Amino acid sequence: THNHVISLKPMMTDNKDDACRQLDPSSEVQNLFSSVDNGNLWAGLILLANHGDNTTVKTKAQNLLDAMDWSLFVNSTPGDTNEGMIYGCVDYQGNPSTWWHYEFLNADSRMAYFLGIGSNTVPSASWSRLNRATATPRCSGNAFMEPGWCGGGLFMAYLSGQWANEAGNAIGDSAVAFARDQQCHYTNTLGAPVWGFSATSLSGIYGDSYLGYYCGRNDPGNTLCTTQAECDAIADSVVVPHAAMFPVKEMAEEVYDNLQAIETINGRKEAHDGLNTHDWGFRSAVQWATKIPTTDYLSLDQGMGFLALVNYLKNSEVRKIFCRASVVQSAVSLIPDYADSCPPN
């Protein structure tokens, strides 16, 4: 993952004011638990525990689920401004970040809130406090929620909806509007033959780098650019294949044509090790004007895209399996945005 579910490295340090801050990439503290990544891990384990005939796998997945203590990520300080909200991370000693809470509804942290509320470890009132502010469209005029373009792109809008059914609610509508704005911006504003942006590795195009959240500030983990204009220019220069897969339900033919076009500009360029050729799927990104792809193939990125494709081809099968879990049924009953989104068990 782009953060760490958990990573304990030899010679790790704990001498910073906030171990989750990681201001200096050359000596960053790689010993944190990421709430957003654990939330998505939680969703994945729910699928394993509720699908298939392999009882060994299902039992192991359920044991991991039963052992999860989500209260670790919740700000329980009485009277604190962020009481009841989810920390961005905690370090290996259980110390939470002093500055980082997840605040946007339209973000990859949505699943952490959803399951936290369903498990009664996150107050249900926290959901109504999540930021639903409207972003400024770049091209289409269609309204969608912040953080939008500079907040990680389409994966933040769509990922949680591959597990929880968000079709037709405000979150799902926002994701589709964002996808339409991306399509319009790339095609009409940039004149690009392809479209789709989401946070990913840009290694091989812009050094050994990653472009993610850069809304109005220089993200400590972002070494590519120091202003939003600079970051926008870099984001505009590349297309990200997994982003192009997400809106397949609403834009099936356009998604198919776009993925084929991405292949023609080396977005699915094979790898060579000197002896053999390997087809590992799509590269993490490709610079559409120069046709230069990144050096990375990311299972994380392609896995997110596959979830969207499975849901499209198998009539929302992933979401139906997800709905079997009691924690999901509980979340649906407590969060108005998801009312009636799961059939009763």
Tab-separated table of N, CA and C in Angstrom, residues 61-213:
chain	number	residue	atom	x	y	z
A	61	ALA	N	-9.548	-15.778	7.825
A	61	ALA	CA	-9.982	-14.398	7.597
A	61	ALA	C	-10.854	-13.908	8.743
A	62	GLN	N	-11.759	-14.753	9.216
A	62	GLN	CA	-12.637	-14.359	10.304
A	62	GLN	C	-11.860	-14.154	11.602
A	63	ASN	N	-10.847	-14.994	11.824
A	63	ASN	CA	-10.026	-14.827	13.024
A	63	ASN	C	-9.300	-13.485	13.008
A	64	LEU	N	-8.816	-13.094	11.836
A	64	LEU	CA	-8.162	-11.789	11.711
A	64	LEU	C	-9.158	-10.656	11.958
A	65	LEU	N	-10.359	-10.814	11.432
A	65	LEU	CA	-11.406	-9.805	11.652
A	65	LEU	C	-11.742	-9.682	13.133
A	66	ASP	N	-11.871	-10.821	13.794
A	66	ASP	CA	-12.233	-10.814	15.216
A	66	ASP	C	-11.148	-10.173	16.075
A	67	ALA	N	-9.900	-10.219	15.602
A	67	ALA	CA	-8.786	-9.684	16.384
A	67	ALA	C	-8.582	-8.189	16.182
A	68	MET	N	-9.247	-7.600	15.190
A	68	MET	CA	-9.037	-6.184	14.904
A	68	MET	C	-9.652	-5.313	15.990
A	69	ASP	N	-8.869	-4.370	16.495
A	69	ASP	CA	-9.347	-3.424	17.512
A	69	ASP	C	-9.326	-2.036	16.902
A	70	TRP	N	-10.472	-1.619	16.373
A	70	TRP	CA	-10.533	-0.365	15.630
A	70	TRP	C	-10.471	0.860	16.536
A	71	SER	N	-10.696	0.665	17.834
A	71	SER	CA	-10.662	1.800	18.746
A	71	SER	C	-9.294	2.472	18.762
A	72	LEU	N	-8.260	1.749	18.324
A	72	LEU	CA	-6.908	2.288	18.245
A	72	LEU	C	-6.857	3.555	17.390
A	73	PHE	N	-7.733	3.630	16.381
A	73	PHE	CA	-7.689	4.727	15.419
A	73	PHE	C	-8.648	5.875	15.734
A	74	VAL	N	-9.426	5.746	16.776
A	74	VAL	CA	-10.471	6.729	17.039
A	74	VAL	C	-10.015	7.735	18.095
A	75	ASN	N	-10.204	9.003	17.800
A	75	ASN	CA	-9.886	10.058	18.768
A	75	ASN	C	-10.955	10.039	19.857
A	76	SER	N	-10.579	9.591	21.032
A	76	SER	CA	-11.522	9.462	22.145
A	76	SER	C	-11.248	10.496	23.239
A	77	THR	N	-10.521	11.552	22.893
A	77	THR	CA	-10.195	12.588	23.872
A	77	THR	C	-11.414	13.464	24.129
A	78	PRO	N	-11.987	13.444	25.320
A	78	PRO	CA	-13.198	14.227	25.597
A	78	PRO	C	-12.975	15.714	25.338
A	79	GLY	N	-13.902	16.309	24.623
A	79	GLY	CA	-13.847	17.733	24.369
A	79	GLY	C	-12.932	18.164	23.243
A	80	ASP	N	-12.149	17.238	22.691
A	80	ASP	CA	-11.265	17.587	21.587
A	80	ASP	C	-12.092	17.923	20.350
A	81	THR	N	-11.614	18.856	19.550
A	81	THR	CA	-12.331	19.265	18.337
A	81	THR	C	-12.621	18.080	17.430
A	82	ASN	N	-11.719	17.123	17.383
A	82	ASN	CA	-11.869	15.957	16.513
A	82	ASN	C	-12.300	14.698	17.265
A	83	GLU	N	-12.907	14.870	18.427
A	83	GLU	CA	-13.374	13.710	19.176
A	83	GLU	C	-14.315	12.883	18.310
A	84	GLY	N	-14.075	11.574	18.270
A	84	GLY	CA	-14.905	10.671	17.490
A	84	GLY	C	-14.470	10.493	16.051
A	85	MET	N	-13.494	11.284	15.597
A	85	MET	CA	-13.003	11.167	14.228
A	85	MET	C	-11.821	10.200	14.192
A	86	ILE	N	-11.465	9.757	12.974
A	86	ILE	CA	-10.426	8.751	12.802
A	86	ILE	C	-9.071	9.410	12.538
A	87	TYR	N	-8.074	8.946	13.291
A	87	TYR	CA	-6.711	9.411	13.072
A	87	TYR	C	-6.196	8.886	11.732
A	88	GLY	N	-5.269	9.647	11.124
A	88	GLY	CA	-4.625	9.159	9.914
A	88	GLY	C	-3.770	7.939	10.186
A	89	CYS	N	-3.118	7.933	11.332
A	89	CYS	CA	-2.278	6.789	11.665
A	89	CYS	C	-1.968	6.794	13.153
A	90	VAL	N	-1.465	5.673	13.605
A	90	VAL	CA	-0.862	5.564	14.930
A	90	VAL	C	0.478	4.871	14.739
A	91	ASP	N	1.422	5.140	15.648
A	91	ASP	CA	2.721	4.502	15.494
A	91	ASP	C	2.730	3.142	16.173
A	92	TYR	N	3.876	2.475	16.119
A	92	TYR	CA	3.950	1.097	16.601
A	92	TYR	C	3.753	0.983	18.104
A	93	GLN	N	3.844	2.107	18.822
A	93	GLN	CA	3.613	2.088	20.261
A	93	GLN	C	2.175	2.480	20.615
A	94	GLY	N	1.349	2.704	19.596
A	94	GLY	CA	-0.042	3.068	19.824
A	94	GLY	C	-0.280	4.556	19.961
A	95	ASN	N	0.739	5.375	19.694
A	95	ASN	CA	0.582	6.827	19.788
A	95	ASN	C	-0.044	7.371	18.508
A	96	PRO	N	-1.150	8.092	18.608
A	96	PRO	CA	-1.794	8.605	17.394
A	96	PRO	C	-1.108	9.860	16.880
A	97	SER	N	-1.375	10.162	15.633
A	97	SER	CA	-0.889	11.403	15.063
A	97	SER	C	-1.468	12.584	15.837
A	98	THR	N	-0.672	13.623	16.009
A	98	THR	CA	-1.150	14.807	16.727
A	98	THR	C	-1.833	15.802	15.804
A	99	TRP	N	-1.784	15.559	14.485
A	99	TRP	CA	-2.278	16.566	13.543
A	99	TRP	C	-3.174	16.013	12.446
A	100	TRP	N	-3.186	14.699	12.258
A	100	TRP	CA	-3.776	14.123	11.057
A	100	TRP	C	-5.057	13.357	11.393
A	101	HIS	N	-6.195	13.883	10.940
A	101	HIS	CA	-7.473	13.177	10.998
A	101	HIS	C	-8.072	13.149	9.589
A	102	TYR	N	-8.805	12.090	9.285
A	102	TYR	CA	-9.487	12.048	7.991
A	102	TYR	C	-10.796	12.818	8.086
A	103	GLU	N	-10.997	13.738	7.140
A	103	GLU	CA	-12.128	14.649	7.251
A	103	GLU	C	-13.059	14.672	6.053
A	104	PHE	N	-12.625	14.152	4.888
A	104	PHE	CA	-13.456	14.210	3.692
A	104	PHE	C	-14.317	12.961	3.559
A	105	LEU	N	-15.552	13.149	3.091
A	105	LEU	CA	-16.403	12.005	2.776
A	105	LEU	C	-15.943	11.339	1.490
A	106	ASN	N	-15.582	12.139	0.506
A	106	ASN	CA	-15.200	11.636	-0.809
A	106	ASN	C	-13.719	11.268	-0.806
A	107	ALA	N	-13.377	10.263	-0.006
A	107	ALA	CA	-11.971	9.892	0.142
A	107	ALA	C	-11.856	8.402	0.420
A	108	ASP	N	-10.638	7.887	0.310
A	108	ASP	CA	-10.425	6.458	0.527
A	108	ASP	C	-10.571	6.059	1.979
A	109	SER	N	-10.689	7.022	2.872
A	109	SER	CA	-10.927	6.734	4.290
A	109	SER	C	-12.394	6.428	4.578
A	110	ARG	N	-13.237	6.545	3.575
A	110	ARG	CA	-14.677	6.341	3.770
A	110	ARG	C	-14.984	4.940	4.305
A	111	MET	N	-14.274	3.935	3.804
A	111	MET	CA	-14.517	2.574	4.267
A	111	MET	C	-14.159	2.410	5.741
A	112	ALA	N	-13.114	3.101	6.194
A	112	ALA	CA	-12.734	3.034	7.603
A	112	ALA	C	-13.858	3.561	8.481
A	113	TYR	N	-14.469	4.670	8.083
A	113	TYR	CA	-15.604	5.205	8.831
A	113	TYR	C	-16.805	4.270	8.749
A	114	PHE	N	-17.081	3.770	7.551
A	114	PHE	CA	-18.236	2.896	7.332
A	114	PHE	C	-18.179	1.676	8.254
A	115	LEU	N	-17.067	0.961	8.242
A	115	LEU	CA	-16.947	-0.245	9.055
A	115	LEU	C	-16.754	0.080	10.532
A	116	GLY	N	-16.090	1.190	10.813
A	116	GLY	CA	-15.957	1.602	12.208
A	116	GLY	C	-17.301	1.879	12.843
A	117	ILE	N	-18.184	2.540	12.099
A	117	ILE	CA	-19.541	2.808	12.600
A	117	ILE	C	-20.329	1.514	12.709
A	118	GLY	N	-20.184	0.641	11.722
A	118	GLY	CA	-20.894	-0.632	11.761
A	118	GLY	C	-20.487	-1.515	12.918
A	119	SER	N	-19.236	-1.362	13.361
A	119	SER	CA	-18.739	-2.169	14.486
A	119	SER	C	-18.938	-1.472	15.828
A	120	ASN	N	-19.532	-0.292	15.807
A	120	ASN	CA	-19.791	0.493	17.020
A	120	ASN	C	-18.523	0.952	17.729
A	121	THR	N	-17.418	1.070	16.981
A	121	THR	CA	-16.198	1.622	17.560
A	121	THR	C	-15.969	3.065	17.134
A	122	VAL	N	-16.655	3.502	16.100
A	122	VAL	CA	-16.632	4.900	15.670
A	122	VAL	C	-18.040	5.459	15.854
A	123	PRO	N	-18.207	6.600	16.505
A	123	PRO	CA	-19.553	7.160	16.699
A	123	PRO	C	-20.251	7.410	15.367
A	124	SER	N	-21.510	7.017	15.271
A	124	SER	CA	-22.239	7.226	14.019
A	124	SER	C	-22.357	8.699	13.672
A	125	ALA	N	-22.290	9.570	14.679
A	125	ALA	CA	-22.377	11.011	14.434
A	125	ALA	C	-21.184	11.534	13.642
A	126	SER	N	-20.083	10.786	13.623
A	126	SER	CA	-18.900	11.240	12.888
A	126	SER	C	-19.182	11.341	11.390
A	127	TRP	N	-20.103	10.515	10.911
A	127	TRP	CA	-20.397	10.511	9.465
A	127	TRP	C	-20.920	11.867	8.997
A	128	SER	N	-21.787	12.455	9.772
A	128	SER	CA	-22.371	13.748	9.377
A	128	SER	C	-21.355	14.885	9.454
A	129	ARG	N	-20.235	14.659	10.133
A	129	ARG	CA	-19.194	15.686	10.244
A	129	ARG	C	-18.214	15.648	9.074
A	130	LEU	N	-18.263	14.602	8.253
A	130	LEU	CA	-17.337	14.497	7.131
A	130	LEU	C	-17.643	15.571	6.089
A	131	ASN	N	-16.597	16.120	5.536
A	131	ASN	CA	-16.687	17.260	4.629
A	131	ASN	C	-17.303	16.849	3.284
A	132	ARG	N	-18.429	17.493	2.923
A	132	ARG	CA	-19.097	17.242	1.649
A	132	ARG	C	-19.006	18.453	0.718
A	133	ALA	N	-18.045	19.318	0.942
A	133	ALA	CA	-17.917	20.524	0.125
A	133	ALA	C	-17.776	20.161	-1.353
A	134	THR	N	-18.262	21.045	-2.204
A	134	THR	CA	-18.228	20.816	-3.641
A	134	THR	C	-16.943	21.356	-4.247
A	135	ALA	N	-16.299	20.536	-5.066
A	135	ALA	CA	-15.089	20.949	-5.759
A	135	ALA	C	-15.454	21.757	-7.006
A	136	THR	N	-14.481	22.431	-7.566
A	136	THR	CA	-14.686	23.198	-8.795
A	136	THR	C	-14.371	22.328	-10.003
A	137	PRO	N	-15.349	22.023	-10.841
A	137	PRO	CA	-15.072	21.220	-12.042
A	137	PRO	C	-14.103	21.936	-12.970
A	138	ARG	N	-13.310	21.178	-13.675
A	138	ARG	CA	-12.361	21.775	-14.607
A	138	ARG	C	-12.950	21.938	-16.005
A	139	CYS	N	-13.999	21.179	-16.311
A	139	CYS	CA	-14.442	21.189	-17.695
A	139	CYS	C	-15.937	20.953	-17.860
A	140	SER	N	-16.485	19.964	-17.171
A	140	SER	CA	-17.827	19.479	-17.480
A	140	SER	C	-18.940	20.322	-16.886
A	141	GLY	N	-18.684	21.023	-15.791
A	141	GLY	CA	-19.746	21.734	-15.094
A	141	GLY	C	-20.523	20.854	-14.145
A	142	ASN	N	-20.187	19.557	-14.079
A	142	ASN	CA	-20.874	18.627	-13.175
A	142	ASN	C	-20.281	18.731	-11.773
A	143	ALA	N	-21.128	18.882	-10.772
A	143	ALA	CA	-20.661	19.049	-9.392
A	143	ALA	C	-20.226	17.713	-8.805
A	144	PHE	N	-19.113	17.740	-8.082
A	144	PHE	CA	-18.657	16.567	-7.339
A	144	PHE	C	-17.965	17.054	-6.076
A	145	MET	N	-17.754	16.137	-5.147
A	145	MET	CA	-17.256	16.508	-3.825
A	145	MET	C	-15.742	16.695	-3.813
A	146	GLU	N	-15.300	17.570	-2.893
A	146	GLU	CA	-13.883	17.698	-2.587
A	146	GLU	C	-13.379	16.363	-1.989
A	147	PRO	N	-12.057	16.088	-2.092
A	147	PRO	CA	-11.012	16.964	-2.608
A	147	PRO	C	-10.808	16.881	-4.112
A	148	GLY	N	-11.434	15.944	-4.791
A	148	GLY	CA	-11.422	15.944	-6.238
A	148	GLY	C	-10.059	15.739	-6.863
A	149	TRP	N	-9.744	16.573	-7.857
A	149	TRP	CA	-8.559	16.399	-8.680
A	149	TRP	C	-7.274	16.301	-7.873
A	150	CYS	N	-7.071	17.211	-6.935
A	150	CYS	CA	-5.784	17.242	-6.238
A	150	CYS	C	-5.772	16.336	-5.015
A	151	GLY	N	-6.842	15.602	-4.795
A	151	GLY	CA	-6.922	14.759	-3.610
A	151	GLY	C	-6.727	13.293	-3.864
A	152	GLY	N	-6.094	12.939	-4.956
A	152	GLY	CA	-5.855	11.521	-5.205
A	152	GLY	C	-6.634	10.963	-6.373
A	153	GLY	N	-7.505	11.772	-6.968
A	153	GLY	CA	-8.180	11.341	-8.181
A	153	GLY	C	-9.285	10.324	-7.960
A	154	LEU	N	-9.520	9.506	-8.988
A	154	LEU	CA	-10.722	8.666	-9.015
A	154	LEU	C	-10.705	7.529	-8.006
A	155	PHE	N	-9.534	7.059	-7.585
A	155	PHE	CA	-9.574	5.948	-6.635
A	155	PHE	C	-10.210	6.373	-5.315
A	156	MET	N	-10.000	7.618	-4.907
A	156	MET	CA	-10.593	8.088	-3.658
A	156	MET	C	-12.109	8.174	-3.775
A	157	ALA	N	-12.589	8.512	-4.952
A	157	ALA	CA	-14.035	8.625	-5.164
A	157	ALA	C	-14.711	7.269	-5.294
A	158	TYR	N	-14.017	6.298	-5.886
A	158	TYR	CA	-14.661	5.040	-6.275
A	158	TYR	C	-14.344	3.828	-5.406
A	159	LEU	N	-13.195	3.806	-4.727
A	159	LEU	CA	-12.752	2.558	-4.116
A	159	LEU	C	-13.747	1.988	-3.118
A	160	SER	N	-14.210	2.789	-2.167
A	160	SER	CA	-15.127	2.258	-1.149
A	160	SER	C	-16.416	1.736	-1.772
A	161	GLY	N	-16.797	2.324	-2.891
A	161	GLY	CA	-18.015	1.898	-3.578
A	161	GLY	C	-17.892	0.585	-4.317
A	162	GLN	N	-16.698	0.023	-4.376
A	162	GLN	CA	-16.558	-1.319	-4.955
A	162	GLN	C	-16.993	-2.381	-3.955
A	163	TRP	N	-16.989	-2.041	-2.664
A	163	TRP	CA	-17.489	-2.943	-1.640
A	163	TRP	C	-18.904	-2.544	-1.210
A	164	ALA	N	-19.063	-1.337	-0.751
A	164	ALA	CA	-20.386	-0.859	-0.338
A	164	ALA	C	-21.137	-0.339	-1.561
A	165	ASN	N	-22.421	-0.589	-1.591
A	165	ASN	CA	-23.234	-0.165	-2.733
A	165	ASN	C	-23.539	1.330	-2.617
A	166	GLU	N	-22.927	2.124	-3.492
A	166	GLU	CA	-23.125	3.575	-3.478
A	166	GLU	C	-23.866	4.066	-4.712
A	167	ALA	N	-24.390	3.146	-5.488
A	167	ALA	CA	-25.095	3.522	-6.708
A	167	ALA	C	-26.331	4.354	-6.377
A	168	GLY	N	-26.409	5.528	-6.952
A	168	GLY	CA	-27.592	6.356	-6.795
A	168	GLY	C	-27.599	7.248	-5.574
A	169	ASN	N	-26.647	7.050	-4.637
A	169	ASN	CA	-26.625	7.972	-3.506
A	169	ASN	C	-25.705	9.154	-3.844
A	170	ALA	N	-25.591	10.110	-2.950
A	170	ALA	CA	-24.835	11.324	-3.247
A	170	ALA	C	-23.369	11.023	-3.512
A	171	ILE	N	-22.821	10.005	-2.840
A	171	ILE	CA	-21.408	9.656	-3.008
A	171	ILE	C	-21.183	9.045	-4.390
A	172	GLY	N	-22.036	8.115	-4.756
A	172	GLY	CA	-21.911	7.493	-6.068
A	172	GLY	C	-22.117	8.485	-7.202
A	173	ASP	N	-23.106	9.367	-7.054
A	173	ASP	CA	-23.349	10.389	-8.077
A	173	ASP	C	-22.146	11.316	-8.219
A	174	SER	N	-21.515	11.645	-7.098
A	174	SER	CA	-20.342	12.501	-7.128
A	174	SER	C	-19.197	11.829	-7.887
A	175	ALA	N	-19.005	10.532	-7.666
A	175	ALA	CA	-17.932	9.805	-8.349
A	175	ALA	C	-18.127	9.822	-9.854
A	176	VAL	N	-19.345	9.586	-10.293
A	176	VAL	CA	-19.629	9.590	-11.732
A	176	VAL	C	-19.398	10.980	-12.322
A	177	ALA	N	-19.827	12.013	-11.611
A	177	ALA	CA	-19.628	13.384	-12.090
A	177	ALA	C	-18.136	13.708	-12.205
A	178	PHE	N	-17.357	13.215	-11.269
A	178	PHE	CA	-15.915	13.432	-11.296
A	178	PHE	C	-15.293	12.723	-12.500
A	179	ALA	N	-15.732	11.491	-12.764
A	179	ALA	CA	-15.226	10.758	-13.922
A	179	ALA	C	-15.557	11.498	-15.217
A	180	ARG	N	-16.752	12.039	-15.318
A	180	ARG	CA	-17.150	12.802	-16.498
A	180	ARG	C	-16.294	14.070	-16.646
A	181	ASP	N	-15.983	14.703	-15.534
A	181	ASP	CA	-15.156	15.898	-15.592
A	181	ASP	C	-13.746	15.548	-16.044
A	182	GLN	N	-13.225	14.417	-15.587
A	182	GLN	CA	-11.904	13.985	-16.031
A	182	GLN	C	-11.902	13.709	-17.533
A	183	GLN	N	-12.914	12.990	-17.997
A	183	GLN	CA	-13.011	12.687	-19.421
A	183	GLN	C	-13.053	13.975	-20.244
A	184	CYS	N	-13.849	14.938	-19.814
A	184	CYS	CA	-13.981	16.208	-20.507
A	184	CYS	C	-12.667	16.984	-20.495
A	185	HIS	N	-12.003	17.021	-19.344
A	185	HIS	CA	-10.759	17.794	-19.206
A	185	HIS	C	-9.666	17.241	-20.109
A	186	TYR	N	-9.456	15.933	-20.057
A	186	TYR	CA	-8.414	15.346	-20.893
A	186	TYR	C	-8.720	15.524	-22.376
A	187	THR	N	-9.964	15.265	-22.751
A	187	THR	CA	-10.328	15.271	-24.163
A	187	THR	C	-10.448	16.684	-24.727
A	188	ASN	N	-11.188	17.539	-24.032
A	188	ASN	CA	-11.497	18.856	-24.583
A	188	ASN	C	-10.478	19.930	-24.217
A	189	THR	N	-9.997	19.915	-22.976
A	189	THR	CA	-9.054	20.951	-22.544
A	189	THR	C	-7.626	20.622	-22.963
A	190	LEU	N	-7.197	19.372	-22.726
A	190	LEU	CA	-5.818	18.987	-23.019
A	190	LEU	C	-5.627	18.460	-24.433
A	191	GLY	N	-6.713	18.014	-25.055
A	191	GLY	CA	-6.602	17.421	-26.383
A	191	GLY	C	-5.934	16.064	-26.364
A	192	ALA	N	-6.050	15.355	-25.249
A	192	ALA	CA	-5.414	14.047	-25.100
A	192	ALA	C	-6.273	12.954	-25.739
A	193	PRO	N	-5.643	11.882	-26.221
A	193	PRO	CA	-6.399	10.769	-26.809
A	193	PRO	C	-6.919	9.788	-25.769
A	194	VAL	N	-6.573	10.026	-24.508
A	194	VAL	CA	-6.942	9.128	-23.409
A	194	VAL	C	-7.321	9.981	-22.204
A	195	TRP	N	-7.879	9.331	-21.171
A	195	TRP	CA	-8.272	10.085	-19.981
A	195	TRP	C	-8.208	9.198	-18.749
A	196	GLY	N	-8.092	9.848	-17.585
A	196	GLY	CA	-8.126	9.140	-16.311
A	196	GLY	C	-6.945	9.461	-15.422
A	197	PHE	N	-7.211	10.064	-14.249
A	197	PHE	CA	-6.139	10.320	-13.286
A	197	PHE	C	-6.509	9.794	-11.913
A	198	SER	N	-5.514	9.195	-11.267
A	198	SER	CA	-5.637	8.741	-9.893
A	198	SER	C	-4.233	8.710	-9.319
A	199	ALA	N	-4.112	8.850	-8.021
A	199	ALA	CA	-2.798	8.839	-7.384
A	199	ALA	C	-2.083	7.527	-7.682
A	200	THR	N	-0.808	7.621	-8.025
A	200	THR	CA	-0.052	6.417	-8.340
A	200	THR	C	1.437	6.714	-8.406
A	201	SER	N	2.215	5.673	-8.622
A	201	SER	CA	3.651	5.823	-8.830
A	201	SER	C	3.924	6.362	-10.234
A	202	LEU	N	4.854	7.305	-10.309
A	202	LEU	CA	5.290	7.847	-11.599
A	202	LEU	C	6.759	7.517	-11.852
A	203	SER	N	7.250	6.459	-11.216
A	203	SER	CA	8.644	6.054	-11.360
A	203	SER	C	8.981	5.757	-12.817
A	204	GLY	N	10.109	6.281	-13.256
A	204	GLY	CA	10.539	6.078	-14.625
A	204	GLY	C	10.162	7.218	-15.541
A	205	ILE	N	9.178	8.016	-15.120
A	205	ILE	CA	8.820	9.230	-15.862
A	205	ILE	C	9.338	10.442	-15.121
A	206	TYR	N	9.047	10.506	-13.827
A	206	TYR	CA	9.487	11.614	-12.976
A	206	TYR	C	10.335	11.071	-11.829
A	207	GLY	N	11.389	10.345	-12.166
A	207	GLY	CA	12.243	9.788	-11.133
A	207	GLY	C	11.540	8.683	-10.372
A	208	ASP	N	11.971	8.449	-9.149
A	208	ASP	CA	11.358	7.447	-8.283
A	208	ASP	C	10.338	8.163	-7.413
A	209	SER	N	9.150	8.379	-7.942
A	209	SER	CA	8.228	9.309	-7.291
A	209	SER	C	6.793	8.803	-7.300
A	210	TYR	N	5.998	9.462	-6.474
A	210	TYR	CA	4.581	9.142	-6.310
A	210	TYR	C	3.827	10.468	-6.250
A	211	LEU	N	2.741	10.568	-6.990
A	211	LEU	CA	1.921	11.771	-6.939
A	211	LEU	C	0.569	11.417	-6.348
A	212	GLY	N	0.280	12.001	-5.184
A	212	GLY	CA	-0.977	11.718	-4.510
A	212	GLY	C	-1.680	12.982	-4.104
A	213	TYR	N	-1.911	13.130	-2.818
A	213	TYR	CA	-2.652	14.282	-2.292
A	213	TYR	C	-1.771	15.527	-2.324
